[in-house]
Coordinates of C-alpha atoms and ligand atoms in Angstrom, one line a residue:
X11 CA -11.7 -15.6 -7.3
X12 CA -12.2 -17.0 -11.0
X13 CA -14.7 -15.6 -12.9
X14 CA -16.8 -17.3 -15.7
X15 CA -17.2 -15.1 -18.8
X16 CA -20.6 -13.7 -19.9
X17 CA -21.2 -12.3 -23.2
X18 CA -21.3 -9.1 -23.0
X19 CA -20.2 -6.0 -21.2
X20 CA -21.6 -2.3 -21.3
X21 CA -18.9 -0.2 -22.6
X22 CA -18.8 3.4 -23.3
X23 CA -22.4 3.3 -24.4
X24 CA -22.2 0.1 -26.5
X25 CA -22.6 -3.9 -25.8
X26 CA -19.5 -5.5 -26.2
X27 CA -18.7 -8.9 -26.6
X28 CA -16.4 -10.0 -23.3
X29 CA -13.0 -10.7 -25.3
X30 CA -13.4 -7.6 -27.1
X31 CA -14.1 -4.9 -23.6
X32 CA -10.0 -4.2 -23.8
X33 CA -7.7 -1.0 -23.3
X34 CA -4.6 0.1 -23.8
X35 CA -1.2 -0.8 -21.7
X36 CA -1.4 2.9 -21.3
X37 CA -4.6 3.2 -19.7
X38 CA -3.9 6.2 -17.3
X39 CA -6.0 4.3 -14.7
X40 CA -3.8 1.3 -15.0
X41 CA -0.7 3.6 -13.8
X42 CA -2.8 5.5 -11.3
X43 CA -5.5 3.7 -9.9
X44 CA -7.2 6.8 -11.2
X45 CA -11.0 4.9 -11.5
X46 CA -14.2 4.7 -9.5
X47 CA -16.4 1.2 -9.1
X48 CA -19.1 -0.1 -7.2
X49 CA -19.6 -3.7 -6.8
X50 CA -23.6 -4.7 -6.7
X51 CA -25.8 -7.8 -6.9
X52 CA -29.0 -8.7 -8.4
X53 CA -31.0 -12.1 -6.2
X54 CA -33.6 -14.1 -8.4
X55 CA -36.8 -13.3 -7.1
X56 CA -40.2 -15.1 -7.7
X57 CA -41.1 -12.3 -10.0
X58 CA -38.0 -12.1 -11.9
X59 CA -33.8 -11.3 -11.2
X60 CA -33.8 -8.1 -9.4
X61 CA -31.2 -5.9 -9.2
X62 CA -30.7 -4.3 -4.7
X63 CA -30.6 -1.0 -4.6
X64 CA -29.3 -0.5 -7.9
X65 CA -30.1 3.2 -7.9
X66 CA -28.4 4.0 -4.5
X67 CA -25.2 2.0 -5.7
X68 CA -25.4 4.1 -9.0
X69 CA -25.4 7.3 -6.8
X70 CA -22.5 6.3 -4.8
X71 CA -20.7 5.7 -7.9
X72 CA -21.6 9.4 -9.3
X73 CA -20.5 10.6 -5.4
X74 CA -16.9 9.1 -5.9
X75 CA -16.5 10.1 -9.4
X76 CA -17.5 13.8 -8.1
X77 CA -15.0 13.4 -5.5
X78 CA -12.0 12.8 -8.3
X79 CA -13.9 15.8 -10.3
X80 CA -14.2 13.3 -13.1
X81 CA -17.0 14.1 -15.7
X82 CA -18.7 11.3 -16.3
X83 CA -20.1 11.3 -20.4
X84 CA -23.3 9.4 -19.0
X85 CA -25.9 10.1 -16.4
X86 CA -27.0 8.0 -13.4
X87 CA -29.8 6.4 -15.2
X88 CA -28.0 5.6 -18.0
X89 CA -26.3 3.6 -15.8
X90 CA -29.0 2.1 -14.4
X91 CA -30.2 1.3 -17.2
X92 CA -26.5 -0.3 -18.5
X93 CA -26.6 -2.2 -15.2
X94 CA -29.9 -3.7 -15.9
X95 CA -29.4 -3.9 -19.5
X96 CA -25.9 -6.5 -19.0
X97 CA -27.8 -8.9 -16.2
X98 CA -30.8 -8.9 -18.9
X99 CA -28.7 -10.1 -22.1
X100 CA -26.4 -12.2 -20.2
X101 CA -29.3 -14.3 -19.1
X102 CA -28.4 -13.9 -15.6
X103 CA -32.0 -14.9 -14.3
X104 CA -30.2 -16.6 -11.4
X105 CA -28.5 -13.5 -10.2
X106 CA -25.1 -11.8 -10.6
X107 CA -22.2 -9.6 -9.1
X108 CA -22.5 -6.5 -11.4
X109 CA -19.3 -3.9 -11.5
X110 CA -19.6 -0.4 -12.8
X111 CA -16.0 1.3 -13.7
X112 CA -15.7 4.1 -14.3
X113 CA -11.5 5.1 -15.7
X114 CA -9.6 7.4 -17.6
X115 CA -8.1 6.0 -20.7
X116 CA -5.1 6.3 -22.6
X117 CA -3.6 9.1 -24.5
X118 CA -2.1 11.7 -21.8
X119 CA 0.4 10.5 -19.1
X120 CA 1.5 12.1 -15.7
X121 CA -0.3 13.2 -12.9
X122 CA -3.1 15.7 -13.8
X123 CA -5.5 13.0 -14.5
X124 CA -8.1 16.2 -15.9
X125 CA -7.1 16.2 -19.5
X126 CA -7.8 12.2 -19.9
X127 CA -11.3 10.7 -21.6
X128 CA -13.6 9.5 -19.2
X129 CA -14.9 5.6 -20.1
X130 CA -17.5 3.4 -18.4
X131 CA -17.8 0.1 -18.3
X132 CA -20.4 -2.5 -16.5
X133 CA -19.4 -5.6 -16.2
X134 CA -21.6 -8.8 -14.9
X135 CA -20.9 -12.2 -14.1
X136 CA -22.1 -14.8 -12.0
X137 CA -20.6 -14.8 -7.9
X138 CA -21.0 -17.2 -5.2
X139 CA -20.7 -16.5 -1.5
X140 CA -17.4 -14.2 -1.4
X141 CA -15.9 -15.1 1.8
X142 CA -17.2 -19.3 1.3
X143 CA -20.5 -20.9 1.9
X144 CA -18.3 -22.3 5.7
X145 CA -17.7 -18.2 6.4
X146 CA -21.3 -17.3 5.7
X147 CA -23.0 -20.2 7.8
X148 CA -20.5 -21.2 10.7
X149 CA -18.8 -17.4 11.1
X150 CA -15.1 -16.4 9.9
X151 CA -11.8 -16.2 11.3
X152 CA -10.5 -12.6 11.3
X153 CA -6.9 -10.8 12.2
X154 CA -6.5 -7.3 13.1
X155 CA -4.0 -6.2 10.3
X156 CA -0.8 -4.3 10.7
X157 CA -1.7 -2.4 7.4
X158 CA -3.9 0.5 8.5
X159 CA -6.9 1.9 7.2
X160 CA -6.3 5.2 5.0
X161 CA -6.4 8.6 7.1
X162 CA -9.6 10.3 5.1
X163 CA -6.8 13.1 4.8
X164 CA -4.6 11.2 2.8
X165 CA -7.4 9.9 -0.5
X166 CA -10.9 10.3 0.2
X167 CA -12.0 6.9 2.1
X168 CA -15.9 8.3 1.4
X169 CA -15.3 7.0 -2.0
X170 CA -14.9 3.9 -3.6
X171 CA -11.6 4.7 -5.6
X172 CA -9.9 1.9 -7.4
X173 CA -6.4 2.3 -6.6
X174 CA -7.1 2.9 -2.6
X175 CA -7.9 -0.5 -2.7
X176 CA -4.3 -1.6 -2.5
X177 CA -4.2 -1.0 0.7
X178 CA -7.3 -3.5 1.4
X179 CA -5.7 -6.1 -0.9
X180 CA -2.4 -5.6 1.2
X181 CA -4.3 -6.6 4.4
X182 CA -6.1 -9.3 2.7
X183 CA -3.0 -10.6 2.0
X184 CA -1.3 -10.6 5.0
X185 CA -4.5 -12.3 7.1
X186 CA -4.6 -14.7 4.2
X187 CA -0.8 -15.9 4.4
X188 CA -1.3 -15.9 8.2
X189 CA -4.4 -18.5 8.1
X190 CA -7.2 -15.9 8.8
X191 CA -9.8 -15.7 6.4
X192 CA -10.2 -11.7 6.1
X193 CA -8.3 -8.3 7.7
X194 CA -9.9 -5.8 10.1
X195 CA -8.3 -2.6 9.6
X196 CA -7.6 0.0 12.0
X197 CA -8.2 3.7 11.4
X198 CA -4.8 5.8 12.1
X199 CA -5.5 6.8 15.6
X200 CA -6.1 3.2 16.6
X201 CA -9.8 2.7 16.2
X202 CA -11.5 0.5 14.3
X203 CA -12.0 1.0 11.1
X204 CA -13.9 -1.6 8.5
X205 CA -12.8 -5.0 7.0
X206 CA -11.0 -4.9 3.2
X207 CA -14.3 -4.8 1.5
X208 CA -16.8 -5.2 4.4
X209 CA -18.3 -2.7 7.5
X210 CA -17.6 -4.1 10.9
X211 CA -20.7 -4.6 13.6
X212 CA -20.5 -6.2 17.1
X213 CA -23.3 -7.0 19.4
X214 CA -23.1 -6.4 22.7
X215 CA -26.0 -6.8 25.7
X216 CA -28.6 -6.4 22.6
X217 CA -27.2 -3.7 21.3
X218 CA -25.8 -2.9 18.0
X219 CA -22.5 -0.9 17.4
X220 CA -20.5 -0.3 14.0
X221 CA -18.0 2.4 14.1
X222 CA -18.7 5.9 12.8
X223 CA -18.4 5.6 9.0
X224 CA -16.8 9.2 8.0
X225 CA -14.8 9.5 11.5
X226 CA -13.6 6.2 11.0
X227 CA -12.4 6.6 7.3
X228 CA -14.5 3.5 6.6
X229 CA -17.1 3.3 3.3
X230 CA -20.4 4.1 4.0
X231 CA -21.9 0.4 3.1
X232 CA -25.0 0.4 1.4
X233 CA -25.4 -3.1 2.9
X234 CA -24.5 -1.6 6.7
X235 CA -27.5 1.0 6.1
X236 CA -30.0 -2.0 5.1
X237 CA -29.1 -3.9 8.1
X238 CA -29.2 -1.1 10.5
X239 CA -32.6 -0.5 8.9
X240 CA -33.4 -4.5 9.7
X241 CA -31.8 -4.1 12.8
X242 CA -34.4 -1.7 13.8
X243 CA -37.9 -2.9 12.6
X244 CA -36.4 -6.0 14.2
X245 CA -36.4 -3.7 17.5
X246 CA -32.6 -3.7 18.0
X247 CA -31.1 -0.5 18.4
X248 CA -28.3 0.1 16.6
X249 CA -26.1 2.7 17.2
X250 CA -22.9 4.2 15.6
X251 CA -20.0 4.4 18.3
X252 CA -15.9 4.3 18.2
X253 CA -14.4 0.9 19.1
X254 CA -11.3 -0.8 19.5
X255 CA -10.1 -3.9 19.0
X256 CA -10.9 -5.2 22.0
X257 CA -14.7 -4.9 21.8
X258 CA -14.3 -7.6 18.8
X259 CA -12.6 -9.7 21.4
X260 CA -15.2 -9.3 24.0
X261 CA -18.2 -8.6 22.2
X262 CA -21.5 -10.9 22.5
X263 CA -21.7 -11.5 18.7
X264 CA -19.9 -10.0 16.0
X265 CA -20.3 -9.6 11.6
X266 CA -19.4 -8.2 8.8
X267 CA -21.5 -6.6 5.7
X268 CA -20.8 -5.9 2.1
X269 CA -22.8 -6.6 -1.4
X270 CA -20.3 -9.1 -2.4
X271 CA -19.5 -10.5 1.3
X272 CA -23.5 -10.4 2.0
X273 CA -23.8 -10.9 6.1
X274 CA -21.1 -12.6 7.6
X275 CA -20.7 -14.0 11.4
X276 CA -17.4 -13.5 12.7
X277 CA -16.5 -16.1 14.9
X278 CA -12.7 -15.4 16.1
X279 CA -11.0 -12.3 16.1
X280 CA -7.0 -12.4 16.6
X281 CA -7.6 -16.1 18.4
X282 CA -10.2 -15.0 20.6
X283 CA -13.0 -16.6 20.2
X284 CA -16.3 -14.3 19.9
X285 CA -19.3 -15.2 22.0
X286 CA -19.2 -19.0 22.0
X287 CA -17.4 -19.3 18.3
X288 CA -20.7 -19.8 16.5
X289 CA -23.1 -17.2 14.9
X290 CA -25.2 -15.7 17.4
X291 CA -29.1 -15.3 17.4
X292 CA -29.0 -11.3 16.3
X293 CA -26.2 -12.4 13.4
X294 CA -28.4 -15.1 12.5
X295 CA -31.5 -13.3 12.4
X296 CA -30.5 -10.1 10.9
X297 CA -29.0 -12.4 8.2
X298 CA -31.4 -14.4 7.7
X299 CA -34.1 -11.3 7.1
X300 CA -31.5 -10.0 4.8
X301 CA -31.3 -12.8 2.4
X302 CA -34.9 -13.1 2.5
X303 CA -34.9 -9.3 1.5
X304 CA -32.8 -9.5 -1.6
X305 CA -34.7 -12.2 -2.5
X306 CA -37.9 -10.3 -2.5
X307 CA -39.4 -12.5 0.5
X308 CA -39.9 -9.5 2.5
X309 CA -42.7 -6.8 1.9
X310 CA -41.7 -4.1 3.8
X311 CA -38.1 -4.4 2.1
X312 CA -39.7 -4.4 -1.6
X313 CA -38.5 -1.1 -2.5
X314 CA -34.9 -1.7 -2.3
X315 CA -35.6 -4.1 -5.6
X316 CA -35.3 -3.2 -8.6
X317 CA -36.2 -5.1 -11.1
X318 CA -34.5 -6.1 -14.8
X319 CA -37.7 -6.7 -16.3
Ligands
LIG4 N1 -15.9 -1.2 2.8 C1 -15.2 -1.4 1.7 C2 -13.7 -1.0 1.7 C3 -15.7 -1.9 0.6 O1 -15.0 -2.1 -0.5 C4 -17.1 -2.3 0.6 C5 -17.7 -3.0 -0.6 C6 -17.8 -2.1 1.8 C7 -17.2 -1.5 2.9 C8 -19.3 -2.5 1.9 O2 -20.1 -1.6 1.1 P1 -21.4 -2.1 0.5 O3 -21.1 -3.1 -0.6 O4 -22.0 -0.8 0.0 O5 -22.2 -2.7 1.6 N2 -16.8 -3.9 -1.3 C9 -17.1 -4.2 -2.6 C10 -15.9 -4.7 -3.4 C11 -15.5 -6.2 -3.2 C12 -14.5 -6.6 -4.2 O6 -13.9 -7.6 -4.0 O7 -14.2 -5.9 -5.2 C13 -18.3 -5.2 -2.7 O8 -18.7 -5.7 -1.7 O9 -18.9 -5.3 -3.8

């Protein structure tokens, strides 16, 4: 997806201007995937653009990067602060995708990645709706991929490691070239797992299921804990439970959540159509209380705001 450039981007410590935030060919993360990210968005809200749960993103970050025993040369709120710092002098009032990396740079080669410099970079740039404005009102087509999932025993799916994510844009690529618009991936032992960049939730007799994060070597979504969190003050239960593939094809209702994906209905799953192939009230409602959340619009939700100021 193009992106428009900003101005400037938070890099090791210092504002950059866009054309100048550069490395080296021999960036060890560029041979090794060896980097951490998160991807996060701020909403304009009527009291200003405010960043969702910016500090829980910024944990997750420091959770990976612990993971990969990197030492990161800043802490969590300086990265906060970064993240809040680039939507601010960008003038990104209207909101923003924002993307912390965090990398090893150049100057040792091979695979003890321990001896490289850490660097940290924050990105931000304007994003529209990820998977189309059609996906996120009228539901999206979706193919259960023949790439699967990562076995958490193989790189560590808790985190959000850069170069596992070949394996998502692997799937994405194969659903796309078939006609779907996304990939649901299955965990090794046949379950399912999560979508390339999105948790996986079907609805079925009013209930709630999304597989079991850890077991199920899927991320643990910062978006799939604030919906199961709607979910339940809207009296839904939700519940965490292994399924397989056939629960997409039979289910009630069925979407997908992730900060840049948002809340998605699904409407077909490998040709099957899901419910009656349009979103269905739960979907719509949970989505619906979830764009009014980002945006502010919801009290009880205010705390998961956090604003650039
Ligand atoms: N699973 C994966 C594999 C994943 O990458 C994401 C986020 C999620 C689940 C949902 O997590 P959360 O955003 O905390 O609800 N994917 C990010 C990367 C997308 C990209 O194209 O890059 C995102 O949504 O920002």
């Amino acid at each position: 997806m193009p992106i428009t450039p900003t101005e400037k981007i938070w890099f090791d410590g210092e504002l950059v201007d866009w054309d100048d935030a550069n490395v080296h060919v021999l960036t060890h993360s560029l041979h090794y995937g060896s980097g951490v990210f998160e991807g996060i968005r701020a909403y304009p809200t009527s009291s200003g653009v405010a960043v969702f749960r910016l500090t829980d993103h910024i944990n997750r970050l420091f959770s990976s990067a612990k993971v990969f025993l990197m030492d990161v040369p800043f802490s969590s709120a300086d990265l906060v602060r970064a993240s809040k710092e680039v939507v601010r002098v960008n003038g990104l009032d209207q909101g923003c995708y924002i993307r912390p990396l965090i990398f090893l740079g150049d100057g040792e080669m091979g695979l003890n990645p321990l001896p490289c410099a850490v660097r940290v970079a924050v990105a931000a740039w304007s994003w529209g709706t990820y998977l189309g404005d059609e996906g996120i009102r009228n539901g999206i087509r979706l193919k259960v991929s023949s790439w699967q999932r990562h076995d958490p025993n193989a790189v560590p799916t808790a985190a959000k490691g850069t170069g596992m994510y070949v394996n998502s844009s692997l799937a994405k690529v194969e659903a796309l070239k078939a006609g779907y618009d996304e990939a649901l991936l299955l965990a090794p032992d046949g379950r399912v797992s999560e979508c390339t960049g999105e948790n996986v939730f079907v609805v079925r007799g009013g209930r709630i299921l999304t597989p079991p994060t850890s077991a199920s070597g899927a991320l643990a979504g910062i978006t799939q804990q604030s919906v199961e969190t709607i979910a339940a003050d809207l009296g839904v239960e939700v519940s965490h439970e292994a399924l397989v593939r056939t629960d997409l094809y039979t289910a009630d209702e069925a979407f997908l959540t992730g900060t840049a994906a948002e809340v998605v209905p699904i409407r077909e799953v490998d040709d099957r159509m899901v419910g009656d192939g349009r979103p269905g009230p739960i979907t719509t409602q949970i989505q619906q209380t979830y764009f009014a959340a980002v945006r502010g619009e919801v009290d009880r939700y205010k705390d998961w705001l956090e604003y650039v100021g």
